N, CA, C and O atoms as a Tinker XYZ file with bonds, in Angstrom:
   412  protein
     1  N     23.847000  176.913000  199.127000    73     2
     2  CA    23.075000  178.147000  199.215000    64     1     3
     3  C     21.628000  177.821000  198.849000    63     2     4     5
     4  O     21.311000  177.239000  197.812000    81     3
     5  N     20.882000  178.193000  199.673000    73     3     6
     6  CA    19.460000  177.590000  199.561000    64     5     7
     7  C     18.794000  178.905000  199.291000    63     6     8     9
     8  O     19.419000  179.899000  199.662000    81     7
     9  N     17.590000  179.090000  198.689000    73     7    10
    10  CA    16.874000  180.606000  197.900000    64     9    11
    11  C     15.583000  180.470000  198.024000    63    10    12    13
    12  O     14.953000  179.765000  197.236000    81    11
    13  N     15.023000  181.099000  198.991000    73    11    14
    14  CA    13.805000  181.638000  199.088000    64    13    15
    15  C     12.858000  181.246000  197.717000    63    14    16    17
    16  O     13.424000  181.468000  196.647000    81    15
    17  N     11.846000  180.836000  197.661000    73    15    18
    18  CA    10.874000  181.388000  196.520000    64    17    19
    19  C     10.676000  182.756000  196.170000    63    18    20    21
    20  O     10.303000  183.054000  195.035000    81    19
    21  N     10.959000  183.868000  197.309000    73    19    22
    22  CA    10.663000  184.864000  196.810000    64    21    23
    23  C     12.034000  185.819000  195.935000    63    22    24    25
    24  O     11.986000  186.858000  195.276000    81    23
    25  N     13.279000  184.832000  196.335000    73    23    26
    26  CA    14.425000  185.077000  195.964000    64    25    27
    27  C     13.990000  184.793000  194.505000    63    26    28    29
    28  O     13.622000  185.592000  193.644000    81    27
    29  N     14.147000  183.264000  194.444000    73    27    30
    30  CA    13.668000  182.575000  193.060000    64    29    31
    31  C     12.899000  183.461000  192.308000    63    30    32    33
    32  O     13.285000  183.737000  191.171000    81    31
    33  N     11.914000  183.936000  192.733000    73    31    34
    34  CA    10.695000  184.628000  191.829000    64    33    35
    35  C     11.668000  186.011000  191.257000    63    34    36    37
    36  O     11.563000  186.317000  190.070000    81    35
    37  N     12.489000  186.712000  192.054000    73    35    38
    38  CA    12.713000  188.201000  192.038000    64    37    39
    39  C     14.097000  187.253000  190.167000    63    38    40    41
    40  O     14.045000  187.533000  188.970000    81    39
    41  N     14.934000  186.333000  190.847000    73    39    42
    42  CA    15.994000  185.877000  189.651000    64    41    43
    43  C     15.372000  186.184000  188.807000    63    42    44    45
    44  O     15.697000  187.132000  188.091000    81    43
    45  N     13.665000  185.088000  188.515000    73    43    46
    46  CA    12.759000  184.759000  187.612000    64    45    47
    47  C     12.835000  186.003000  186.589000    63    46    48    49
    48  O     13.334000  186.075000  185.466000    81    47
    49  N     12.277000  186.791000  187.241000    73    47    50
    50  CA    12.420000  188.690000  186.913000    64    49    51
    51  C     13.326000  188.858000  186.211000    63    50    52    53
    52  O     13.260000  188.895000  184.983000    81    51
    53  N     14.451000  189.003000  186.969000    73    51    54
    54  CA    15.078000  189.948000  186.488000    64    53    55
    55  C     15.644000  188.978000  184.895000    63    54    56    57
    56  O     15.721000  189.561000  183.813000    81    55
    57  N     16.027000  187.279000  185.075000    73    55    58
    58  CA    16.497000  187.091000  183.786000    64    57    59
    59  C     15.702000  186.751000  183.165000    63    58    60    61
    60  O     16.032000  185.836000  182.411000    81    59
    61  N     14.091000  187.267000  183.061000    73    59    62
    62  CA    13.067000  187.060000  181.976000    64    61    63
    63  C     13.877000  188.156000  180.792000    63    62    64    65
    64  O     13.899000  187.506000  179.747000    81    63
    65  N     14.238000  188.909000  180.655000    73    63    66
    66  CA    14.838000  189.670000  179.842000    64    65    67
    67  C     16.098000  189.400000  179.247000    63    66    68    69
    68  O     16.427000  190.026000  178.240000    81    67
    69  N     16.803000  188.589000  179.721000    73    67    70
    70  CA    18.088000  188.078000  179.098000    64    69    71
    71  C     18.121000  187.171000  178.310000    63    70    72    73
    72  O     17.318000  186.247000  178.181000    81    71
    73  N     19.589000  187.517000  177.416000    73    71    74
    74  CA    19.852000  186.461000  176.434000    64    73    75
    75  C     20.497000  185.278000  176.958000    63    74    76    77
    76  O     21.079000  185.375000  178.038000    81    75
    77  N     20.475000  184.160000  176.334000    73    75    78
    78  CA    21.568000  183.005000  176.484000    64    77    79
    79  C     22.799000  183.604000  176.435000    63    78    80    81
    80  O     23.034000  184.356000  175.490000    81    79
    81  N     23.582000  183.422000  177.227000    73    79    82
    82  CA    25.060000  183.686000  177.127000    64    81    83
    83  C     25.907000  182.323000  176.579000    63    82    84    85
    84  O     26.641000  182.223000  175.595000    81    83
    85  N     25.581000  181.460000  177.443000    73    83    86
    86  CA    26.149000  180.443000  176.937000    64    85    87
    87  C     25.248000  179.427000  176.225000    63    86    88    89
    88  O     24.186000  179.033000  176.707000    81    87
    89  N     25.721000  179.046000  175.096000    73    87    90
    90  CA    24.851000  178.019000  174.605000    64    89    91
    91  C     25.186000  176.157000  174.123000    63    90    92    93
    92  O     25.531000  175.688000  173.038000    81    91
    93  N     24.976000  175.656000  175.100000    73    91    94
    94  CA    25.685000  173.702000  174.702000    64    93    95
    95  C     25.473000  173.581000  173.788000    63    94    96    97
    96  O     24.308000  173.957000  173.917000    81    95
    97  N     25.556000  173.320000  172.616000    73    95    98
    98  CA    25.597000  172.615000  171.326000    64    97    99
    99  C     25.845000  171.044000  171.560000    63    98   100   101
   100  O     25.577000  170.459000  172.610000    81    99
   101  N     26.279000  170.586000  170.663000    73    99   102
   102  CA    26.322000  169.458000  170.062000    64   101   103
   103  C     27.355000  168.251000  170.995000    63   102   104   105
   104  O     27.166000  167.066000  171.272000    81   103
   105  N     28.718000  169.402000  171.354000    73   103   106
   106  CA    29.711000  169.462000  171.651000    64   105   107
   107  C     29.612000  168.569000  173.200000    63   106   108   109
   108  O     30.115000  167.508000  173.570000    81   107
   109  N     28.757000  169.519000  173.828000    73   107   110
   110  CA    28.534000  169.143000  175.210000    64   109   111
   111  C     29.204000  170.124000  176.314000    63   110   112   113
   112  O     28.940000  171.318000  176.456000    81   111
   113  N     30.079000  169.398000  177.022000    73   111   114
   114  CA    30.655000  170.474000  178.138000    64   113   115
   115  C     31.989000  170.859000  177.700000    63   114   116   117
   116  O     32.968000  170.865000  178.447000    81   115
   117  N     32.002000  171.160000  176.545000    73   115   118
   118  CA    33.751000  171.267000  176.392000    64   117   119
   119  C     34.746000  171.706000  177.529000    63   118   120   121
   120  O     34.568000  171.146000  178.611000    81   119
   121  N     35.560000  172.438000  177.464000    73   119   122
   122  CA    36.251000  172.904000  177.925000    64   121   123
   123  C     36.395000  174.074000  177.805000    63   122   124   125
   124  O     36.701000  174.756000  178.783000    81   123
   125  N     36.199000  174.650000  176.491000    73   123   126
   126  CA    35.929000  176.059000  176.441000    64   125   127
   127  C     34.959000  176.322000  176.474000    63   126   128   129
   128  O     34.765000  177.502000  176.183000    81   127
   129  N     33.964000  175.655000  176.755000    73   127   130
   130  CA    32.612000  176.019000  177.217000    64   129   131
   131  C     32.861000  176.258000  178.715000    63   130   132   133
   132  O     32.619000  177.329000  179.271000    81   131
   133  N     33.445000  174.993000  179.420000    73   131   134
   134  CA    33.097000  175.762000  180.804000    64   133   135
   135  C     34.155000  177.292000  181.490000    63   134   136   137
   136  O     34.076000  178.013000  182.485000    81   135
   137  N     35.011000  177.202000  180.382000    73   135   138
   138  CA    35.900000  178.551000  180.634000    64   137   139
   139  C     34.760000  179.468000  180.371000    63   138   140   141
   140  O     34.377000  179.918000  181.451000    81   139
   141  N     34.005000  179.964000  179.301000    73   139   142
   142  CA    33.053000  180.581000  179.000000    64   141   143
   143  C     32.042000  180.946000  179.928000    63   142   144   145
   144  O     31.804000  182.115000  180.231000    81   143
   145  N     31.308000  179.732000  180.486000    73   143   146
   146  CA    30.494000  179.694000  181.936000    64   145   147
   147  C     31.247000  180.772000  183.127000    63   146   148   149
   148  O     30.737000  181.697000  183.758000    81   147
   149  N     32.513000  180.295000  183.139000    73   147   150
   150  CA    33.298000  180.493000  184.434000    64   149   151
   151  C     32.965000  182.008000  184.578000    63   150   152   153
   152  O     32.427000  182.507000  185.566000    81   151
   153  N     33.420000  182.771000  183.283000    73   151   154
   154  CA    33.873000  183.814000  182.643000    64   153   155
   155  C     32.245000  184.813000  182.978000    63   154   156   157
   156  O     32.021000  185.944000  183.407000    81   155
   157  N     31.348000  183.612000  182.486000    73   155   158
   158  CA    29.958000  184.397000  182.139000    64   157   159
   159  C     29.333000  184.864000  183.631000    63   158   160   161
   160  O     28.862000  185.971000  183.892000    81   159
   161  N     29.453000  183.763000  184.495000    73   159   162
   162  CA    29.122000  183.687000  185.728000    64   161   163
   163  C     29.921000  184.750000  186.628000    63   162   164   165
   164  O     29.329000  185.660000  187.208000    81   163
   165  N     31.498000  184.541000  186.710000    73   163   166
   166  CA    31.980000  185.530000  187.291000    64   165   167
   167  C     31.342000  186.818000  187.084000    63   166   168   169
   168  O     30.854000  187.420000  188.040000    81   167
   169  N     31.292000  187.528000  185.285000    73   167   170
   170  CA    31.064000  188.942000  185.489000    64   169   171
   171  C     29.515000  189.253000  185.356000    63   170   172   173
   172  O     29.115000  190.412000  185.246000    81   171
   173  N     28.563000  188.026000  185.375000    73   171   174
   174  CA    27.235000  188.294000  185.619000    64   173   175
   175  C     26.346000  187.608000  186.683000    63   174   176   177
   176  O     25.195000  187.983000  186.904000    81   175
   177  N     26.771000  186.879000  187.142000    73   175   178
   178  CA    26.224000  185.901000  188.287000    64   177   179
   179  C     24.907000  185.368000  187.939000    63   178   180   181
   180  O     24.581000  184.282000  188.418000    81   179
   181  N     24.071000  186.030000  187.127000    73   179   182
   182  CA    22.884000  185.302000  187.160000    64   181   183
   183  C     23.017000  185.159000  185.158000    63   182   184   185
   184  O     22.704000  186.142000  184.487000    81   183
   185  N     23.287000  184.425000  184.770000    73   183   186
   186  CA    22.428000  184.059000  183.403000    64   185   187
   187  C     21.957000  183.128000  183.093000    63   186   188   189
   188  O     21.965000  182.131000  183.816000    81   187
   189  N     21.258000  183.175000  181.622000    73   187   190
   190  CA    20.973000  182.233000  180.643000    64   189   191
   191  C     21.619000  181.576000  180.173000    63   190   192   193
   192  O     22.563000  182.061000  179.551000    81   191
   193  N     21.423000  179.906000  180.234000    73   191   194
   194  CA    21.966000  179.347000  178.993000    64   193   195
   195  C     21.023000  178.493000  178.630000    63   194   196   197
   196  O     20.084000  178.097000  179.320000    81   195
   197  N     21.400000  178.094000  177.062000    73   195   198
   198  CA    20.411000  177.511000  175.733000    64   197   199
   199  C     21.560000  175.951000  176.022000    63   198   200   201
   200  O     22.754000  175.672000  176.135000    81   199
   201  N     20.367000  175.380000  176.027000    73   199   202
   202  CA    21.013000  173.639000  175.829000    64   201   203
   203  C     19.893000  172.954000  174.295000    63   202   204   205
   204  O     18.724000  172.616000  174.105000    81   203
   205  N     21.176000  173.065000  173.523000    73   203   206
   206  CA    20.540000  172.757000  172.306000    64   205   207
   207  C     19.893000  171.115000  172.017000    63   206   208   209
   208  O     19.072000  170.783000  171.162000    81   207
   209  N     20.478000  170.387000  172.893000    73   207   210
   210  CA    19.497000  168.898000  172.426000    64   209   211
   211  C     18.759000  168.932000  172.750000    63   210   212   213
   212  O     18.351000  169.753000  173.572000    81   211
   213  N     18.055000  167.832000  172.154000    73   211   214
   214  CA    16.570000  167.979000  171.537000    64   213   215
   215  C     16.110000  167.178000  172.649000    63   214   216   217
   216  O     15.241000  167.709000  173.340000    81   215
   217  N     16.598000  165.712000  173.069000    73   215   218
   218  CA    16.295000  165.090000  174.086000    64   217   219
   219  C     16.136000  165.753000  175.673000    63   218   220   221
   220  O     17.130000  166.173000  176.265000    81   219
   221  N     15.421000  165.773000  175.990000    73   219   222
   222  CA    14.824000  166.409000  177.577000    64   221   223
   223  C     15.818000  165.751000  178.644000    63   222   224   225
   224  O     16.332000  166.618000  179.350000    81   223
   225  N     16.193000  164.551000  178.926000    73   223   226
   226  CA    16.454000  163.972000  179.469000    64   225   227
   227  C     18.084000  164.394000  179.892000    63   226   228   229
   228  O     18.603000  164.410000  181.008000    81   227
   229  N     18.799000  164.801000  178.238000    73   227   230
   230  CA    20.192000  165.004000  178.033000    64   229   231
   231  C     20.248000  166.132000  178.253000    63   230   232   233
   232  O     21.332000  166.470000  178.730000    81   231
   233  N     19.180000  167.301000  178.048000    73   231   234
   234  CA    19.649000  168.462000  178.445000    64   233   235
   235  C     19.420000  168.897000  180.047000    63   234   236   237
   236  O     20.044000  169.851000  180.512000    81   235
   237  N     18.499000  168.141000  180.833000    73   235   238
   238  CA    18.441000  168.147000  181.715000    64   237   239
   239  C     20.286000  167.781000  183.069000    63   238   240   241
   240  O     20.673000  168.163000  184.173000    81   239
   241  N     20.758000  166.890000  181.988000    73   239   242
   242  CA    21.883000  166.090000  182.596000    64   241   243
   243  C     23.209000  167.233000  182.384000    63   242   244   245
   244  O     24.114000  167.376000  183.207000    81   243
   245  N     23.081000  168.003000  181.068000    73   243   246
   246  CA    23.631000  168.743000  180.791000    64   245   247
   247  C     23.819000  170.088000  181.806000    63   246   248   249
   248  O     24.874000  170.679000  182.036000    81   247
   249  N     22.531000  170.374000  182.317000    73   247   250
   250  CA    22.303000  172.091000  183.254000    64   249   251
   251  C     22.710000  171.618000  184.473000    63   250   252   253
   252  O     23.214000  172.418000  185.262000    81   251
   253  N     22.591000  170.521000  184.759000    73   251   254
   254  CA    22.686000  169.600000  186.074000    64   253   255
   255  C     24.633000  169.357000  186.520000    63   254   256   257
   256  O     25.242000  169.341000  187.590000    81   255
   257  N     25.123000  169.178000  184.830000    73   255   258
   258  CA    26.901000  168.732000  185.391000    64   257   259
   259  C     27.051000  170.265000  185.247000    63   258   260   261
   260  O     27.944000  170.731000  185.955000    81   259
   261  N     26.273000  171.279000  184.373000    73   259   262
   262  CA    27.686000  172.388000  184.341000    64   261   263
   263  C     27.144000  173.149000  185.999000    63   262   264   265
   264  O     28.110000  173.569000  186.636000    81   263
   265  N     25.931000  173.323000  186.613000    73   263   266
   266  CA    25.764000  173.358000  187.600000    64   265   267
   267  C     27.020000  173.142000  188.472000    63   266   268   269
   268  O     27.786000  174.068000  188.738000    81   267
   269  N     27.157000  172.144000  188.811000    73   267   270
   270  CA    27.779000  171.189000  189.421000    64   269   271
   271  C     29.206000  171.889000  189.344000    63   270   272   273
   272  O     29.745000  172.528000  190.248000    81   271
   273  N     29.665000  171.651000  188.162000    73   271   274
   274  CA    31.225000  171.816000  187.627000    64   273   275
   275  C     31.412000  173.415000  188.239000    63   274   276   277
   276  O     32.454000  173.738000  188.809000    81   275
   277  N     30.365000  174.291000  188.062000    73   275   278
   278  CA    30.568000  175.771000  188.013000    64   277   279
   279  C     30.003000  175.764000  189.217000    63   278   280   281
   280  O     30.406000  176.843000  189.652000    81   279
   281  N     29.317000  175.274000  190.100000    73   279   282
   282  CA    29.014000  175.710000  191.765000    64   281   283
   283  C     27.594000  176.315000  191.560000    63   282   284   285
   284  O     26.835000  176.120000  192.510000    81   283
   285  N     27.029000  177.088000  190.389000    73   283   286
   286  CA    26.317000  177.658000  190.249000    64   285   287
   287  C     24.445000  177.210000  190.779000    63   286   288   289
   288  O     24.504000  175.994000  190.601000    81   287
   289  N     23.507000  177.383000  191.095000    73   287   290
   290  CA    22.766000  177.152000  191.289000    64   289   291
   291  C     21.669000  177.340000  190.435000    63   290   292   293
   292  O     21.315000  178.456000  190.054000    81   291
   293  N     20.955000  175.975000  190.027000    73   291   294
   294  CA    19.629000  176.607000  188.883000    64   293   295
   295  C     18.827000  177.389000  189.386000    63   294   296   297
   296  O     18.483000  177.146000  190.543000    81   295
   297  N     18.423000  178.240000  188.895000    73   295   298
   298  CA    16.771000  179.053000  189.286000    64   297   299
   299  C     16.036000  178.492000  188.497000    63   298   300   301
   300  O     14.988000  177.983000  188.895000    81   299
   301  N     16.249000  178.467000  187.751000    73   299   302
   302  CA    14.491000  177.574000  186.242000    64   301   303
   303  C     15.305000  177.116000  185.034000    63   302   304   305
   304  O     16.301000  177.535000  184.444000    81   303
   305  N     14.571000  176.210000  184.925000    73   303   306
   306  CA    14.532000  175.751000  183.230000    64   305   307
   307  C     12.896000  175.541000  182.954000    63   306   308   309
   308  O     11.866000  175.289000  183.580000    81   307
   309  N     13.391000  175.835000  181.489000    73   307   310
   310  CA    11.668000  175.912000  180.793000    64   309   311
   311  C     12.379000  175.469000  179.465000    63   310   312   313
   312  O     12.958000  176.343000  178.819000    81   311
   313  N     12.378000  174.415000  179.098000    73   311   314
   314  CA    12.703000  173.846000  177.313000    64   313   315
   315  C     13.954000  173.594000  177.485000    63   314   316   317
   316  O     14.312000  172.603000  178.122000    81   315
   317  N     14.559000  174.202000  177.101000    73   315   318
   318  CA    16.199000  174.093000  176.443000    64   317   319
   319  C     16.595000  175.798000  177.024000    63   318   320   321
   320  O     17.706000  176.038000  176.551000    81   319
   321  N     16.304000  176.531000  177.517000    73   319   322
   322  CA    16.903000  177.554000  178.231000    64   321   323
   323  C     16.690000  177.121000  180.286000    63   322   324   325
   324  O     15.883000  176.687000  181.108000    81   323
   325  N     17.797000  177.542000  180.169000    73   323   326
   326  CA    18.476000  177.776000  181.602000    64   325   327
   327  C     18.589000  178.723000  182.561000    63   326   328   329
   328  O     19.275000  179.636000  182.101000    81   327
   329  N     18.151000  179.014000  183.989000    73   327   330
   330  CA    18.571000  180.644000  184.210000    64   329   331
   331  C     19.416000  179.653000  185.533000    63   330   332   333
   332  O     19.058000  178.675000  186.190000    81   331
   333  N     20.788000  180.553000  185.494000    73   331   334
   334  CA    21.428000  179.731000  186.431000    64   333   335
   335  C     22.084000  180.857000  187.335000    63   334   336   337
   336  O     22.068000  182.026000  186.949000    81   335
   337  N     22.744000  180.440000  188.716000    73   335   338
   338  CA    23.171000  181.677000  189.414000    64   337   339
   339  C     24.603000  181.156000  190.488000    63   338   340   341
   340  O     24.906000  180.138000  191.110000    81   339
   341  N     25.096000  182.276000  190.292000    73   339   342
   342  CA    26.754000  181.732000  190.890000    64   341   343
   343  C     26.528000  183.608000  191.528000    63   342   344   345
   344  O     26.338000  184.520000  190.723000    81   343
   345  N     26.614000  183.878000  193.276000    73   343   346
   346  CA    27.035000  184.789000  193.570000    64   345   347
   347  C     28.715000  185.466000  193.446000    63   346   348   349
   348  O     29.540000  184.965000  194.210000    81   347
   349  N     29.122000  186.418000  192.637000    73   347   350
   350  CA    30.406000  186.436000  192.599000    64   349   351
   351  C     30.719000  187.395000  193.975000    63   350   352   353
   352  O     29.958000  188.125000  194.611000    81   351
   353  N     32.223000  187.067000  194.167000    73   351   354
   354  CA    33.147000  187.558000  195.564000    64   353   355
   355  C     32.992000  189.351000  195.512000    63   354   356   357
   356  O     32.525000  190.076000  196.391000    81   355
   357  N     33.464000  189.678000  194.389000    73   355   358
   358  CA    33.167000  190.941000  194.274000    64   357   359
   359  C     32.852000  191.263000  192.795000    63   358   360   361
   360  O     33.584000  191.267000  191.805000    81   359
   361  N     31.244000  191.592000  192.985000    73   359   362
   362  CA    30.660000  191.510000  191.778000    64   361   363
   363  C     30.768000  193.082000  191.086000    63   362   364   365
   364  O     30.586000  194.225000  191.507000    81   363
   365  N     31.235000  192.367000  189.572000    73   363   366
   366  CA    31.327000  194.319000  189.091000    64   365   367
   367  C     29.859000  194.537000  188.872000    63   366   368   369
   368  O     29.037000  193.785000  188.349000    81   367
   369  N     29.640000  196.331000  189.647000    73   367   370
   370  CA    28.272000  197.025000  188.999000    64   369   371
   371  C     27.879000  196.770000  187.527000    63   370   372   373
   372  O     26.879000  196.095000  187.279000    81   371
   373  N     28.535000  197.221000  186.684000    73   371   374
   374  CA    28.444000  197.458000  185.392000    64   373   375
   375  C     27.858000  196.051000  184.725000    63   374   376   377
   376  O     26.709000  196.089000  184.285000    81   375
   377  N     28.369000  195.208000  184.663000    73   375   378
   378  CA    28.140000  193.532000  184.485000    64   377   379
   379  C     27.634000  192.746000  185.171000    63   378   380   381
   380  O     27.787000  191.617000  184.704000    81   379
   381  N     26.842000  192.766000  186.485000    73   379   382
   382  CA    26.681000  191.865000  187.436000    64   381   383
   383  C     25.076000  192.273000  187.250000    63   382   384   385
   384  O     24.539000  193.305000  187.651000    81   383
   385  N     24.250000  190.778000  186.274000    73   383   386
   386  CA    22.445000  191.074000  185.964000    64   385   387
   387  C     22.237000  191.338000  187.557000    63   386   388   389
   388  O     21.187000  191.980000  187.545000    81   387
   389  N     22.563000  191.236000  188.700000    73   387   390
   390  CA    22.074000  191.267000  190.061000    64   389   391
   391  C     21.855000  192.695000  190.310000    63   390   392   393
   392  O     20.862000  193.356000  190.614000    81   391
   393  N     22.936000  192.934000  190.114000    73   391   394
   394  CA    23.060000  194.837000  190.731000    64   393   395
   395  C     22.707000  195.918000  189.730000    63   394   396   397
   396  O     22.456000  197.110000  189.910000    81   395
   397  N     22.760000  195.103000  188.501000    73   395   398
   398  CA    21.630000  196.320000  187.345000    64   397   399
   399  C     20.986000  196.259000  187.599000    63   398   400   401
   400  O     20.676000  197.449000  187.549000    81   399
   401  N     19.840000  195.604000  188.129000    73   399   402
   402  CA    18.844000  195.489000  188.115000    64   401   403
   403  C     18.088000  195.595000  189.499000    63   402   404   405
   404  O     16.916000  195.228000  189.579000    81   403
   405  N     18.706000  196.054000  190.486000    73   403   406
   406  CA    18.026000  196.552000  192.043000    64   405   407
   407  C     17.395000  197.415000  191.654000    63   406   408   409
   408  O     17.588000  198.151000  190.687000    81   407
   409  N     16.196000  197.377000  192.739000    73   407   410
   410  CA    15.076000  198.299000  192.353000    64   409   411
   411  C     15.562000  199.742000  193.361000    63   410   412
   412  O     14.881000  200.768000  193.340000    81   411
């Protein structure tokens, strides 16, 4: 799935306001981390996550496998936060940052 810049820009938007949902620690990709992702992504499609090492290089490798693992697509990183995006099949209103947030 390939995204417009102007797509990109509108994500940019809407998850300038969001929290980290998921956050890597120390741990890395556990396993209940990526259940968590799975979980986060299904009922929000677009979030945040915080990659806590300090090294650039590792957290980069980090947004890059859970990417990967979860299908999801980056929109931005800036430091150690993440805005990442997985369209779900049938996304709930209530939970889905996409559809709260139509103008």
């Amino acid at each position: 799935m390939s995204l417009s810049p102007e797509q990109r820009r509108e994500y940019r938007a809407i998850a300038h306001n969001l929290k980290p949902v998921i956050i890597v620690g120390d741990k890395g990709l556990s396993e209940g981390l990526q259940e968590e992702l799975e979980r986060a992504l299904n009922d929000h499609e677009l979030i945040k996550i915080k990659v806590a090492n300090q090294d650039r290089e590792a957290r980069q490798e980090a947004i890059a496998a859970l990417c990967e693992s979860s299908g999801a697509e980056l929109i931005q990183s800036i430091g150690k936060i993440a805005v990442i995006l997985r369209r779900a099949k049938k996304p709930n209103p209530k939970l889905s940052n996409l559809l709260r947030h139509k103008h």
